Coordinates of C-alpha atoms and ligand atoms in Angstrom, one line a residue:
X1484 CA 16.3 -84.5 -137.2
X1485 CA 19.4 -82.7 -135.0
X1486 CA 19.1 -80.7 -132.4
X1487 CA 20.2 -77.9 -131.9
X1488 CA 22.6 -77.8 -129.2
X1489 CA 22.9 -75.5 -126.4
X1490 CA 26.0 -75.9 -124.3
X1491 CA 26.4 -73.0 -122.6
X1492 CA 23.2 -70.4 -120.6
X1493 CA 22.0 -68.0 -123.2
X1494 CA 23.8 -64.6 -123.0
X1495 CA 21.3 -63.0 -125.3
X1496 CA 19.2 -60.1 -124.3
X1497 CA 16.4 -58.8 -126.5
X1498 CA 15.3 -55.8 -126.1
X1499 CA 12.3 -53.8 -127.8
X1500 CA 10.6 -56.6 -128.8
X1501 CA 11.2 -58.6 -125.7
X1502 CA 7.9 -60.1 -125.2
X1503 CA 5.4 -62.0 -127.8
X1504 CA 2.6 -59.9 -127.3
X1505 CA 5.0 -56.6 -129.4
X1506 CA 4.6 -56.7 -132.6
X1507 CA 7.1 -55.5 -135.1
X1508 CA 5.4 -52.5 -137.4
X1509 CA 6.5 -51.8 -140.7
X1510 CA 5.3 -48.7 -143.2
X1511 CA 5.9 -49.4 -146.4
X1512 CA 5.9 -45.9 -148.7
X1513 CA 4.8 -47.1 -152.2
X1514 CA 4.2 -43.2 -152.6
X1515 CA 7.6 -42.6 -152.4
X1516 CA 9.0 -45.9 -154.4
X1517 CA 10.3 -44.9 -157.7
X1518 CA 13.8 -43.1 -156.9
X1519 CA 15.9 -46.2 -157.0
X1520 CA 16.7 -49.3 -158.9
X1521 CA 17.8 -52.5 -156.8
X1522 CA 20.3 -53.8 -159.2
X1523 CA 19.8 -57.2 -159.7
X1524 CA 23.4 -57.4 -159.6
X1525 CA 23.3 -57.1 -155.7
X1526 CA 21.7 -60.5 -156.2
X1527 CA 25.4 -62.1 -157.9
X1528 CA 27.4 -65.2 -157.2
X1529 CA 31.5 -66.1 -157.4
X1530 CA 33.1 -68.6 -159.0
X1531 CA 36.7 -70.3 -158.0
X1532 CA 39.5 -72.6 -158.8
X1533 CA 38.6 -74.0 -155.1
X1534 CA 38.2 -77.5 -154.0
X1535 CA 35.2 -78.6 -155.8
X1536 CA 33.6 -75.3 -157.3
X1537 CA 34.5 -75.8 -160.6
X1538 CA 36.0 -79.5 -161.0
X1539 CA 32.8 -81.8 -159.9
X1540 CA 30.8 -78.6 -159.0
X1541 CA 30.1 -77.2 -162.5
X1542 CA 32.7 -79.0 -165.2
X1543 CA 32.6 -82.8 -165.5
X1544 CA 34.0 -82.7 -169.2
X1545 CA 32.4 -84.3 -171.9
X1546 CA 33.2 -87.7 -170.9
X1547 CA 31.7 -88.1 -167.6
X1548 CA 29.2 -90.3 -166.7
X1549 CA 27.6 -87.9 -164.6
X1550 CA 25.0 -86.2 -167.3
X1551 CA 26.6 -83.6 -168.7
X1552 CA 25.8 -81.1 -171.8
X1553 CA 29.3 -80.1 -173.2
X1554 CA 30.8 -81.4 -170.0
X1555 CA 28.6 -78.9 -168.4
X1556 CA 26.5 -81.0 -165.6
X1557 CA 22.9 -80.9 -166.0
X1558 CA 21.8 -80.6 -163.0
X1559 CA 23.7 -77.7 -161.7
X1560 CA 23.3 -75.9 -165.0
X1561 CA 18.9 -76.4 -164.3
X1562 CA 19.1 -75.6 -160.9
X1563 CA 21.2 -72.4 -161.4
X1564 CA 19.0 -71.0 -164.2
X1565 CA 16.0 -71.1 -161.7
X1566 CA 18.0 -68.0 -159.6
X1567 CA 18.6 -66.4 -162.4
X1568 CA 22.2 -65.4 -161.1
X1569 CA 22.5 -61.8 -162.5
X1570 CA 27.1 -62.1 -162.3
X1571 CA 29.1 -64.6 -161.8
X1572 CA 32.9 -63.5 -160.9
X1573 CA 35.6 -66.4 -161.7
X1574 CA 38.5 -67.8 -161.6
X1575 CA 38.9 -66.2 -157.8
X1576 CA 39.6 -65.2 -155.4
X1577 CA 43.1 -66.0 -155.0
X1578 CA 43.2 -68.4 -157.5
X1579 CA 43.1 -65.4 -159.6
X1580 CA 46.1 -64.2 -159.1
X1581 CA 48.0 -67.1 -159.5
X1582 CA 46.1 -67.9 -163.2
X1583 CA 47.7 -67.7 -166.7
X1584 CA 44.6 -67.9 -169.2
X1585 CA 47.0 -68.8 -172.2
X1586 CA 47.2 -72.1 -169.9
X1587 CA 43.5 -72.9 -170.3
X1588 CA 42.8 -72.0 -174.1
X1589 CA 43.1 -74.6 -177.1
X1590 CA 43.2 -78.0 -177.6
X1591 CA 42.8 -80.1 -173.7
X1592 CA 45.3 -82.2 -174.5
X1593 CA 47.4 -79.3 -174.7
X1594 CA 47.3 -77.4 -171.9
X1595 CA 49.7 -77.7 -169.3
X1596 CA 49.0 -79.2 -165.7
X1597 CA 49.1 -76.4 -162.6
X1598 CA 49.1 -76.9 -159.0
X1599 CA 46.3 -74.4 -157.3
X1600 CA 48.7 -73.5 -154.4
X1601 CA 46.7 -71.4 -152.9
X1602 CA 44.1 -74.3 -152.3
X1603 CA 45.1 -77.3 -150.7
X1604 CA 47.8 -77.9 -153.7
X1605 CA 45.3 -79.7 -156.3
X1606 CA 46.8 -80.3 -159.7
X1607 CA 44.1 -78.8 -162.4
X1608 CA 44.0 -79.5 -165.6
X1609 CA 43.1 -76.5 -167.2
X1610 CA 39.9 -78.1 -169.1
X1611 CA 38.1 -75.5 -167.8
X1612 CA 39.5 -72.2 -168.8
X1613 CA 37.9 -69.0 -170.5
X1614 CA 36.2 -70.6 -173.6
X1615 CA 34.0 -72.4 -170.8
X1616 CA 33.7 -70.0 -168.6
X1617 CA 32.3 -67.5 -171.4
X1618 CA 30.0 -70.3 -172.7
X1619 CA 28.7 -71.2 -168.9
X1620 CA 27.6 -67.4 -169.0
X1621 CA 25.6 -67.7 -171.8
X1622 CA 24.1 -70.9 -171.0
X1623 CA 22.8 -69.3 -168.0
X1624 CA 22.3 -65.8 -169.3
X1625 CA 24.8 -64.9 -166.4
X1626 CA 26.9 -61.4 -167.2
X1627 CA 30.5 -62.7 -166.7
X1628 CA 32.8 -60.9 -164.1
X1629 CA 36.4 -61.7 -164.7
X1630 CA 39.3 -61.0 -162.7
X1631 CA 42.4 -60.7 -163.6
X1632 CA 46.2 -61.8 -162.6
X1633 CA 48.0 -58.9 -161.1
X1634 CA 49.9 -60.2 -158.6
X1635 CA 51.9 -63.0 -160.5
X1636 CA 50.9 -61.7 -164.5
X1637 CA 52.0 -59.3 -166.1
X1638 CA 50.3 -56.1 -167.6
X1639 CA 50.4 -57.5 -171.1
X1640 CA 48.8 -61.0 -169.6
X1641 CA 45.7 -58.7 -169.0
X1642 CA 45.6 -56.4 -171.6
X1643 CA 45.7 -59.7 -174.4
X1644 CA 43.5 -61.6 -172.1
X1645 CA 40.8 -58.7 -172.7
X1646 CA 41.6 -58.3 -176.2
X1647 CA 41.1 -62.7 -177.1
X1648 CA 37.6 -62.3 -175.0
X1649 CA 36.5 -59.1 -176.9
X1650 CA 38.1 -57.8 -179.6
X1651 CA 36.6 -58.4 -183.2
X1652 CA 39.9 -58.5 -185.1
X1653 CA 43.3 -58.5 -184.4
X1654 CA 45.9 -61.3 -183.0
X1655 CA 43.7 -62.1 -180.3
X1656 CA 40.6 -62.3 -182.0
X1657 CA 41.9 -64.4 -184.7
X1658 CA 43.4 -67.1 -181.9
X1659 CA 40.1 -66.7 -180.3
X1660 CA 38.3 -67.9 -183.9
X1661 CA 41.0 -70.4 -184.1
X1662 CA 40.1 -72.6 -180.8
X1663 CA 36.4 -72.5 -182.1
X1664 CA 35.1 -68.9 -181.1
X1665 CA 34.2 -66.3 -183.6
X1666 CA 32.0 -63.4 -182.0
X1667 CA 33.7 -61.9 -179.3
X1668 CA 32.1 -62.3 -175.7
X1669 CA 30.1 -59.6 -174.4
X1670 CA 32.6 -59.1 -170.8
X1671 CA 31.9 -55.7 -168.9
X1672 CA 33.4 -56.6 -165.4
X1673 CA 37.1 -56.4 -165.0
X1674 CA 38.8 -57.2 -161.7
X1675 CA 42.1 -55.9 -161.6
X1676 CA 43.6 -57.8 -158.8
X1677 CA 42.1 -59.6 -155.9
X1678 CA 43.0 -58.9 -152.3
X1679 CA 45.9 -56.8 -153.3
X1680 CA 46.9 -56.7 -149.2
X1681 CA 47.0 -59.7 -148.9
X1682 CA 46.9 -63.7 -151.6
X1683 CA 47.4 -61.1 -154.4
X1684 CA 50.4 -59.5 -153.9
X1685 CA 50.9 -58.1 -150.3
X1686 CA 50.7 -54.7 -151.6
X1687 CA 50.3 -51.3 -149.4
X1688 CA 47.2 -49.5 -151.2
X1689 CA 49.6 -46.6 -152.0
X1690 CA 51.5 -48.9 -153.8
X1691 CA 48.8 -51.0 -155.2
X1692 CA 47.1 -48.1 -156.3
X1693 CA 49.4 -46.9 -158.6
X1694 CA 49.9 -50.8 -159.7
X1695 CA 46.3 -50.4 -160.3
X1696 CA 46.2 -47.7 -163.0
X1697 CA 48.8 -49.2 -165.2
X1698 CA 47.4 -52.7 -165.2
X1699 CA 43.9 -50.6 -165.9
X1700 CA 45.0 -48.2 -168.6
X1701 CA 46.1 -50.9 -170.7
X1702 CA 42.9 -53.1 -170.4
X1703 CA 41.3 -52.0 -173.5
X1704 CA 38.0 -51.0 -175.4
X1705 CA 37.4 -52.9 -178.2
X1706 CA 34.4 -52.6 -180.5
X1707 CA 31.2 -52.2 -178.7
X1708 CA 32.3 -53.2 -175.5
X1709 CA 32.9 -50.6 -172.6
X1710 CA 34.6 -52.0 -169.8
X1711 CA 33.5 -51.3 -165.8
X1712 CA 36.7 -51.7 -164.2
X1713 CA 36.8 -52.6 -160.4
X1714 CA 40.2 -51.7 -158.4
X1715 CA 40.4 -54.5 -155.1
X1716 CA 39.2 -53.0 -152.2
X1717 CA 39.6 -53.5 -148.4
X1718 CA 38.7 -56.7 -146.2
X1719 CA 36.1 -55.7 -143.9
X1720 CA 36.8 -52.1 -141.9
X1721 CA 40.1 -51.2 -143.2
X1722 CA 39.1 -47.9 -144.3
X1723 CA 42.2 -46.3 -145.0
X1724 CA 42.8 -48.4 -148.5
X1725 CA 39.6 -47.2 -149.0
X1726 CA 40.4 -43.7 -148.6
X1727 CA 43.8 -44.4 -150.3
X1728 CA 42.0 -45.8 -153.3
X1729 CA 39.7 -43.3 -153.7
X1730 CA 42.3 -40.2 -153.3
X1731 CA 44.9 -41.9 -155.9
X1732 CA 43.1 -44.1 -159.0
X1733 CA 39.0 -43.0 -158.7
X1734 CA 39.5 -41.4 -161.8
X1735 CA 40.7 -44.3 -163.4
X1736 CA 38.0 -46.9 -161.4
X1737 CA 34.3 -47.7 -162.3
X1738 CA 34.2 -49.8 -159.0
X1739 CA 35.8 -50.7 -156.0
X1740 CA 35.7 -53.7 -154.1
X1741 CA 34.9 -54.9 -150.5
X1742 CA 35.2 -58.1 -148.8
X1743 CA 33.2 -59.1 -145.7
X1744 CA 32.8 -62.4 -144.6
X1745 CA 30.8 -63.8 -141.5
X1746 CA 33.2 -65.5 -139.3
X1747 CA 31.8 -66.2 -135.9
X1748 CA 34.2 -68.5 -134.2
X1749 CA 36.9 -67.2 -132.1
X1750 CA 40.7 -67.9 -131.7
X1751 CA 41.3 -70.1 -134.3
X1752 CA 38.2 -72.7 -134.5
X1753 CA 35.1 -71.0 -136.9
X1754 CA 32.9 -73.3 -135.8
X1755 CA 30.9 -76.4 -137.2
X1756 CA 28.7 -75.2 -140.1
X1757 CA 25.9 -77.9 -138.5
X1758 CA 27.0 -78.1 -134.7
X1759 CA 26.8 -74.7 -133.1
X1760 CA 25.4 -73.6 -130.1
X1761 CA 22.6 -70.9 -129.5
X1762 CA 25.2 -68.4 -128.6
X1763 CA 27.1 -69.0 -131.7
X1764 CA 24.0 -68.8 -133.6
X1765 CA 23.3 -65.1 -132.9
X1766 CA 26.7 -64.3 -132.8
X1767 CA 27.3 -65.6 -136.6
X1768 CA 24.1 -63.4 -136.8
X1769 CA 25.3 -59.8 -135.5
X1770 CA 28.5 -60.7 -136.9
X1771 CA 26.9 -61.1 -140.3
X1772 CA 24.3 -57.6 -139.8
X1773 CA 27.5 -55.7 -139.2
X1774 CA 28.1 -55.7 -142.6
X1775 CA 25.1 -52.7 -142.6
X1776 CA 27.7 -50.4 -140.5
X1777 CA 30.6 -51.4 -142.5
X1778 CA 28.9 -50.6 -145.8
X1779 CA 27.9 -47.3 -144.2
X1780 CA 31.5 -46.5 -143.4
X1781 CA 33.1 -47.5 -146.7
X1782 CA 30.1 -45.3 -148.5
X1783 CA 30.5 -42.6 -146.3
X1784 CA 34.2 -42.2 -147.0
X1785 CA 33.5 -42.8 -151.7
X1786 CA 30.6 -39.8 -151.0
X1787 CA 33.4 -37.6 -149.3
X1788 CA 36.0 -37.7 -152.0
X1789 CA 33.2 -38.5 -154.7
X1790 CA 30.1 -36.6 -154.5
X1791 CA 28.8 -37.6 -157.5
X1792 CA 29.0 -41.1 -156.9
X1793 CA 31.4 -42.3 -160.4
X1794 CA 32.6 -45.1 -158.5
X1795 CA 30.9 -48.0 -157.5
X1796 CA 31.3 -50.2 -154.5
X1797 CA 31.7 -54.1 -155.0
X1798 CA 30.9 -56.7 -152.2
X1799 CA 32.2 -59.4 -154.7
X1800 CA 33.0 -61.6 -151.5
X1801 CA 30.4 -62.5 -148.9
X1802 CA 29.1 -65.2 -147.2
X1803 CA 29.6 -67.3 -143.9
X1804 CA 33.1 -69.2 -143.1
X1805 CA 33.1 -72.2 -141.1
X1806 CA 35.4 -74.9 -140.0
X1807 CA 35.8 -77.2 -143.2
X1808 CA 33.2 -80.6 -142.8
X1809 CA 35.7 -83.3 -141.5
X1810 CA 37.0 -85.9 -143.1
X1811 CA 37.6 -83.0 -146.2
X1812 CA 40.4 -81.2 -147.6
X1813 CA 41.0 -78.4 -145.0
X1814 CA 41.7 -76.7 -147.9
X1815 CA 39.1 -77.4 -150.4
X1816 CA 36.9 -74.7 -147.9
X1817 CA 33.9 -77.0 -148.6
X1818 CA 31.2 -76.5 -145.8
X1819 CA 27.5 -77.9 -144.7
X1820 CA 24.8 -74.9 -145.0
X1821 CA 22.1 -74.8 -142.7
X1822 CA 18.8 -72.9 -141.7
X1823 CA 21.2 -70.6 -139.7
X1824 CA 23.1 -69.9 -143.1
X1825 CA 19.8 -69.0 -145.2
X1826 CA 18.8 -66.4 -142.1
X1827 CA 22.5 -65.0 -142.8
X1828 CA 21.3 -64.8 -146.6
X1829 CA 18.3 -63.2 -146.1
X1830 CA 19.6 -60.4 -143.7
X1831 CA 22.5 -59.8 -146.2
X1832 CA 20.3 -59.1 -148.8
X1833 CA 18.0 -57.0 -147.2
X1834 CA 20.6 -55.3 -145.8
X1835 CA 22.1 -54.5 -149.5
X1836 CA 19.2 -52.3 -151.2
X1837 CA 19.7 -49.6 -148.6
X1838 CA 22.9 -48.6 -150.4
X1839 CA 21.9 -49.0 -154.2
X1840 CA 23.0 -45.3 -154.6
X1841 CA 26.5 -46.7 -154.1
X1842 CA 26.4 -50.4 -153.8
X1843 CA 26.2 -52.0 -157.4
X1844 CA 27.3 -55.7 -157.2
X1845 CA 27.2 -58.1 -154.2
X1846 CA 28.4 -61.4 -154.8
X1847 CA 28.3 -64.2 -152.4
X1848 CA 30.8 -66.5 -152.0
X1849 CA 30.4 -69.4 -153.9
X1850 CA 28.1 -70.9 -156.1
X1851 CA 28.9 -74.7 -155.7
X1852 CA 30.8 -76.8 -152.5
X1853 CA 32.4 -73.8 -151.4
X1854 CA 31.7 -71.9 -148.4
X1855 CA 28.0 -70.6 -148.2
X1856 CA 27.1 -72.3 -151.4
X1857 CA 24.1 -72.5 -153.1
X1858 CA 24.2 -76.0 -154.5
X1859 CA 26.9 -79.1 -153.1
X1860 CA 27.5 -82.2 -154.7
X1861 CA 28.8 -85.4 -154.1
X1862 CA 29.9 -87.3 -156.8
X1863 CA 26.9 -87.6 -159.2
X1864 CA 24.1 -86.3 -156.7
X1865 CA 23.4 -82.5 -155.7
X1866 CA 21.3 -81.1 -152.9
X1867 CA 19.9 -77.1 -153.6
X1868 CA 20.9 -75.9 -150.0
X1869 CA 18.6 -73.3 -147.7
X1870 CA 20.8 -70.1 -149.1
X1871 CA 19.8 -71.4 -152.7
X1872 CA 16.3 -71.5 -151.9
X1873 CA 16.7 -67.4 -150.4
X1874 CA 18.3 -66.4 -153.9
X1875 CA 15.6 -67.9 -155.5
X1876 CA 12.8 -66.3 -153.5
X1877 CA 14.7 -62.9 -153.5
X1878 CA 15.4 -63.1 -156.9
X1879 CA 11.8 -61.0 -157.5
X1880 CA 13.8 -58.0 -156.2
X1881 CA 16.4 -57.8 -159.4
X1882 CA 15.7 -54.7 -161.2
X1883 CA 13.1 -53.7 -158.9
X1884 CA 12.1 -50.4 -157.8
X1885 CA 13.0 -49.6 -153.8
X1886 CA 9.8 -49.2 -151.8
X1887 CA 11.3 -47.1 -148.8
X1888 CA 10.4 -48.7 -145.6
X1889 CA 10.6 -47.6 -141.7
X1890 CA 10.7 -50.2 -139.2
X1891 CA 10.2 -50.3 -135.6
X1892 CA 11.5 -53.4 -134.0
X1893 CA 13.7 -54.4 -130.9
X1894 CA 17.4 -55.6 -131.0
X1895 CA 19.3 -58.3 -130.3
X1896 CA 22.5 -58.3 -128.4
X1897 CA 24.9 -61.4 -128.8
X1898 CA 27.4 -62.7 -126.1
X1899 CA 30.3 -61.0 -127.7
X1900 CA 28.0 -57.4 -127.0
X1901 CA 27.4 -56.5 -130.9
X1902 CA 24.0 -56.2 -131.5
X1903 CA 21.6 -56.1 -134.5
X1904 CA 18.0 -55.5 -135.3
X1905 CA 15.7 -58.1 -134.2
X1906 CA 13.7 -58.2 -137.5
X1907 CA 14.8 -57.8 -141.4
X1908 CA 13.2 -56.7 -144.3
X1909 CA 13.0 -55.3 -147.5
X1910 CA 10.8 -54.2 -150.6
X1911 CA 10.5 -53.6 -154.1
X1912 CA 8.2 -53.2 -156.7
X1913 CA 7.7 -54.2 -160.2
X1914 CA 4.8 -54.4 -162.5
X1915 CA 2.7 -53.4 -160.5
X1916 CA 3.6 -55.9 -157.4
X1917 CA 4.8 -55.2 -154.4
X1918 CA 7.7 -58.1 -152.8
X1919 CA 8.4 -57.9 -149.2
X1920 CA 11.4 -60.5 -147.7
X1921 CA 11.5 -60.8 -144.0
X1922 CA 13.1 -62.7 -141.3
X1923 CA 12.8 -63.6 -137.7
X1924 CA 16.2 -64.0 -136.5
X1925 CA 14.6 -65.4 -133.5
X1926 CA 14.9 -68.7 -132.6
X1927 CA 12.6 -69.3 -130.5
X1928 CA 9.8 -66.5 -130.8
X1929 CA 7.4 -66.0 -132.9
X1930 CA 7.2 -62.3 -133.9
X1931 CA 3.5 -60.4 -135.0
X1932 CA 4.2 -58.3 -137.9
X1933 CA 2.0 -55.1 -138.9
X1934 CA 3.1 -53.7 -142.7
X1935 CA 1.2 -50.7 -143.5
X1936 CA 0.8 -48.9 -146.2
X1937 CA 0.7 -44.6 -147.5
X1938 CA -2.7 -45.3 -149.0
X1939 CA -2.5 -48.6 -150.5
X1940 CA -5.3 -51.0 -149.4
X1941 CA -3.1 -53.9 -150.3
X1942 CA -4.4 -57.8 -151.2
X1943 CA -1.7 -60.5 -150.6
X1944 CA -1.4 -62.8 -154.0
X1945 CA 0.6 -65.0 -152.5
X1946 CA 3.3 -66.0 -149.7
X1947 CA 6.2 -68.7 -149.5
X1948 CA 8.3 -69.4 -146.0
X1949 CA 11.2 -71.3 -145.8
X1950 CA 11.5 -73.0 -141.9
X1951 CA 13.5 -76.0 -140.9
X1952 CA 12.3 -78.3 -138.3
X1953 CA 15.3 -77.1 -136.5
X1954 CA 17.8 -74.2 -137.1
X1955 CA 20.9 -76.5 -138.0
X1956 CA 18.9 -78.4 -140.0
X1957 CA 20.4 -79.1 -143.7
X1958 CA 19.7 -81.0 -147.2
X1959 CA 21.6 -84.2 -146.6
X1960 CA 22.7 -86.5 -149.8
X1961 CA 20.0 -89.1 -150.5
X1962 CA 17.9 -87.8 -148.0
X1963 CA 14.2 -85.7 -148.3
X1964 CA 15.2 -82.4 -147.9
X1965 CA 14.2 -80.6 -144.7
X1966 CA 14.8 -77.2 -145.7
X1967 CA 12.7 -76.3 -148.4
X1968 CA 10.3 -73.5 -149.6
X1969 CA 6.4 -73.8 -148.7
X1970 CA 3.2 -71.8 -149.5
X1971 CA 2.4 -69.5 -146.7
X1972 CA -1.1 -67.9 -146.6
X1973 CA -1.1 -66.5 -143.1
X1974 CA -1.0 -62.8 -144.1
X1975 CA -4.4 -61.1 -144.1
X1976 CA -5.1 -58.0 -145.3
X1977 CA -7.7 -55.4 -143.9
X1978 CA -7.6 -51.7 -144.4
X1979 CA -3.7 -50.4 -146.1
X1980 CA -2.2 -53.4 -143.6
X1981 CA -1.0 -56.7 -144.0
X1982 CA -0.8 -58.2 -140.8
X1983 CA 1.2 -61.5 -139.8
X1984 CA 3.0 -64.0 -137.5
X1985 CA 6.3 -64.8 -138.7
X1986 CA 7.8 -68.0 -136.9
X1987 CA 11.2 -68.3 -135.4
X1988 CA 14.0 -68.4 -137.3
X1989 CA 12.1 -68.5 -141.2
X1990 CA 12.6 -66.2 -144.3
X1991 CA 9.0 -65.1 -145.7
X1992 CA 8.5 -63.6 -148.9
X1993 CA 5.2 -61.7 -150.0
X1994 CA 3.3 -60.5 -152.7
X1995 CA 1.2 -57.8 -152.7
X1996 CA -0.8 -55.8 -155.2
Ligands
LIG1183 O1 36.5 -67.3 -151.1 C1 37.6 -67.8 -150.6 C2 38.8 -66.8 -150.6 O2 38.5 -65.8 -149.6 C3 39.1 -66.1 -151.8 O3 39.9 -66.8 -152.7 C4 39.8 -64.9 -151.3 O4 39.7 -63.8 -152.2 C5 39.3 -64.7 -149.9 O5 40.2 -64.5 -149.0

């Protein structure tokens, strides 16, 4: 087991909840549950051309002796079912904008070789191209969210593009039937454009916005399908491409994207995903919560200019970003993901039903090797990490109803002086249930825990925690996994409470009816 190691005095100061003996109160108004719907897309995962996402990750062809179905591995494809990922958004990223899909259609031996420039120069084949992608979706019963080549394709690249995956007759649809596909795909998400600022085109948003509507107006209808079409959004707090957005194309827009990632390093070093210190630790953590104020921001500006709430906003990149694991391609992005990462998680996504008015899709970024992924592989073997274990606990909340909840807690102040709440939580209900997901950000306190509820006199069905022995614990490659899911039955109910102690640093998840 590692230690966790502390190099430098702790800057942290708690507040509010600075001593054991506080607990943290919760009231939970099941009265008052029923306005919104936590889309279960809030709950959705990305996809990219990136190091080993894709190649290794998820596609190992047909003749690999890794088990495969359809060159689809096995073992990915089982454990992704079990989260039930709601969207899956491919082939980037920045990829995106760099990818012909007339290059990954028809016969393999056909299709042309590509460099991925944008990541670390690997030549790709193109086996894996829209056909599997499509397929992948339905495997997993996954809505597919594809996004589209502005910055190097052309308009007619996209509209065709939607036409082959859609479109019941026609050119397209007939070249679709010919490499083996008859039905169209059902595809609702459109990108149009990733990171327009910046890997997509270096575009102003006045400019881009405009760029936008054409590239839009000719992604087509066909048949039954209605497409939601999201317009790239801002990195982080630039509000004014926000506001730029929304005052030139919301007409044309079903959604609008946002990108947020948690970097907590400074200068140019983001830290070791398994070494950090207990400074960085709470750092990566109010760095990560401050995705609540920057949401707020973002929502506040699409209510100003659209009251009625037409246009969507789209995390469709999230996650934390650390210094690559050495002896890797620097640009491959692939990273270890600890007990520190599946706290991040679990704030994130009860941080995200707060804003279901506005906020429709949240996807974090990515599914397999890259980033904060949920599974990594090495070779032929694959370890679920600690974030994958949060999706699957959380994935109770998809299509849930909100059960508003008030909180009195503490907060935490990091060294860098952003702070955060000291405790996280959320609720839904469904059938009759009631799911609350907390965490402890602490790392070293235990925190008592009082839920109430308006007139509910509540029984707990069941619990489940996830702890690590420590917080940079990980699931290591032919090792037991450390960080894994457990039964927790420490919630006792009397009167409309639930009362609890929820150790440092762990995710808890309850039921209650
Ligand atoms: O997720 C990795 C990269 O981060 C994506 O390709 C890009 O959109 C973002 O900058």
């Amino acid at each position: 087991m590692r230690k966790l190691a502390i190099v430098t005095a702790t800057l942290l100061i708690a507040a509010g909840c600075a001593n054991n003996t506080q607990q943290v109160t919760v009231s939970l108004h099941e009265l008052y549950a029923g306005r919104d719907t936590i889309p279960a897309e809030l709950y959705g995962q990305f996809s990219e051309h990136l190091g080993r996402c894709i190649y290794e990750g998820i596609w190992v062809g047909p003749e690999s002796s890794i088990p495969n179905v359809d060159g689809y591995r096995i073992d990915v494809l089982e454990a992704l079912r079990d989260i039930k990922i709601p969207v899956l958004r491919w082939p980037g990223g920045c990829f995106a904008d760099e990818y012909h899909w007339m290059d990954g259609i028809g016969p393999k031996e056909n299709r042309p070789m590509m460099v991925n420039n944008n990541w670390g120069g690997t030549v790709e084949d193109n086996s894996f191209g829209t056909h599997e992608f499509l397929n992948l979706c339905e495997m997993l019963g996954t809505e597919p969210y594809i996004s589209g080549n502005v910055g190097s394709g052309t308009v007619e690249e996209l509209a065709k593009w939607v036409e082959y995956m859609t479109a019941e007759e026609g050119t397209m649809a007939d070249l679709r039937a010919a490499n083996g596909r008859k039905e169209p795909w059902k595809v609702k998400y459109i990108g149009v454009g990733n990171e327009s600022w910046g890997c997509g085109g270096d575009m102003t948003a006045q400019y881009y916005s405009d760029v936008f509507k054409r590239y839009a107006l000719y992604a087509r209808n066909y048949g039954e399908t209605k497409l939601f079409k999201i317009a790239c959004g801002a990195s982080e707090a630039d509000y004014d491409w926000t506001k730029t957005m929304m005052l030139n194309a919301r007409g044309q827009m079903n959604g609008l994207s946002l990108h947020y990632y948690t970097v907590p390093g400074w200068d140019c070093d983001k830290g070791s995903a398994t070494q950090f210190t207990e400074e960085e630790y709470y750092r990566t953590l109010t760095r990560t919560s401050g995705v609540d104020n920057i949401l707020r921001k973002h929502i506040g500006i699409m209510d100003s200019l659209d009251p009625e709430r037409k246009v969507a906003l789209i995390l469709d990149e999230w996650g934390t970003w650390f210094e690559v694991e050495p002896g890797f391609n620097k640009g491959h992005l692939y990273q270890q993901n600890t007990m520190r990462d599946a706290i991040v998680a679990a704030l994130n996504l009860n941080i995200f039903p707060k804003y279901v008015q506005r906020l429709k899709m949240c996807n974090i970024a990515q599914v397999v090797n890259v980033l904060q992924a949920m599974i990594l592989t090495d070779g032929p073997r694959m370890v679920l990490t600690p974030t994958y274990h949060v999706f699957r606990m959380f994935s109770v909340h998809h299509n849930a109803v909100v059960v508003p909840s008030s909180v009195k807690c503490g907060t935490i102040v990091s060294s860098d002086g952003e702070t955060m709440p000291d405790f996280s939580v959320s609720a839904s209900t469904k059938d009759g249930v009631i799911h609350v997901s907390m965490a402890n950000p602490y790392l070293d306190k235990d925190v008592p825990v009082e839920l109430s509820f308006d007139s509910l006199n509540p029984s707990v069905i069941k619990g489940e925690i996830l702890s690590a022995p420590s917080v940079n614990a990980y699931n290591d490659f032919g090792k037991e996994p450390t960080v894994v899911p457990a039964a927790f039955d420490k919630a006792k109910a009397t009167g409309n409470k639930v009362k609890l102690t929820l150790p440092a640093a762990s995710v808890v998840m309850l039921e209650i009816r």
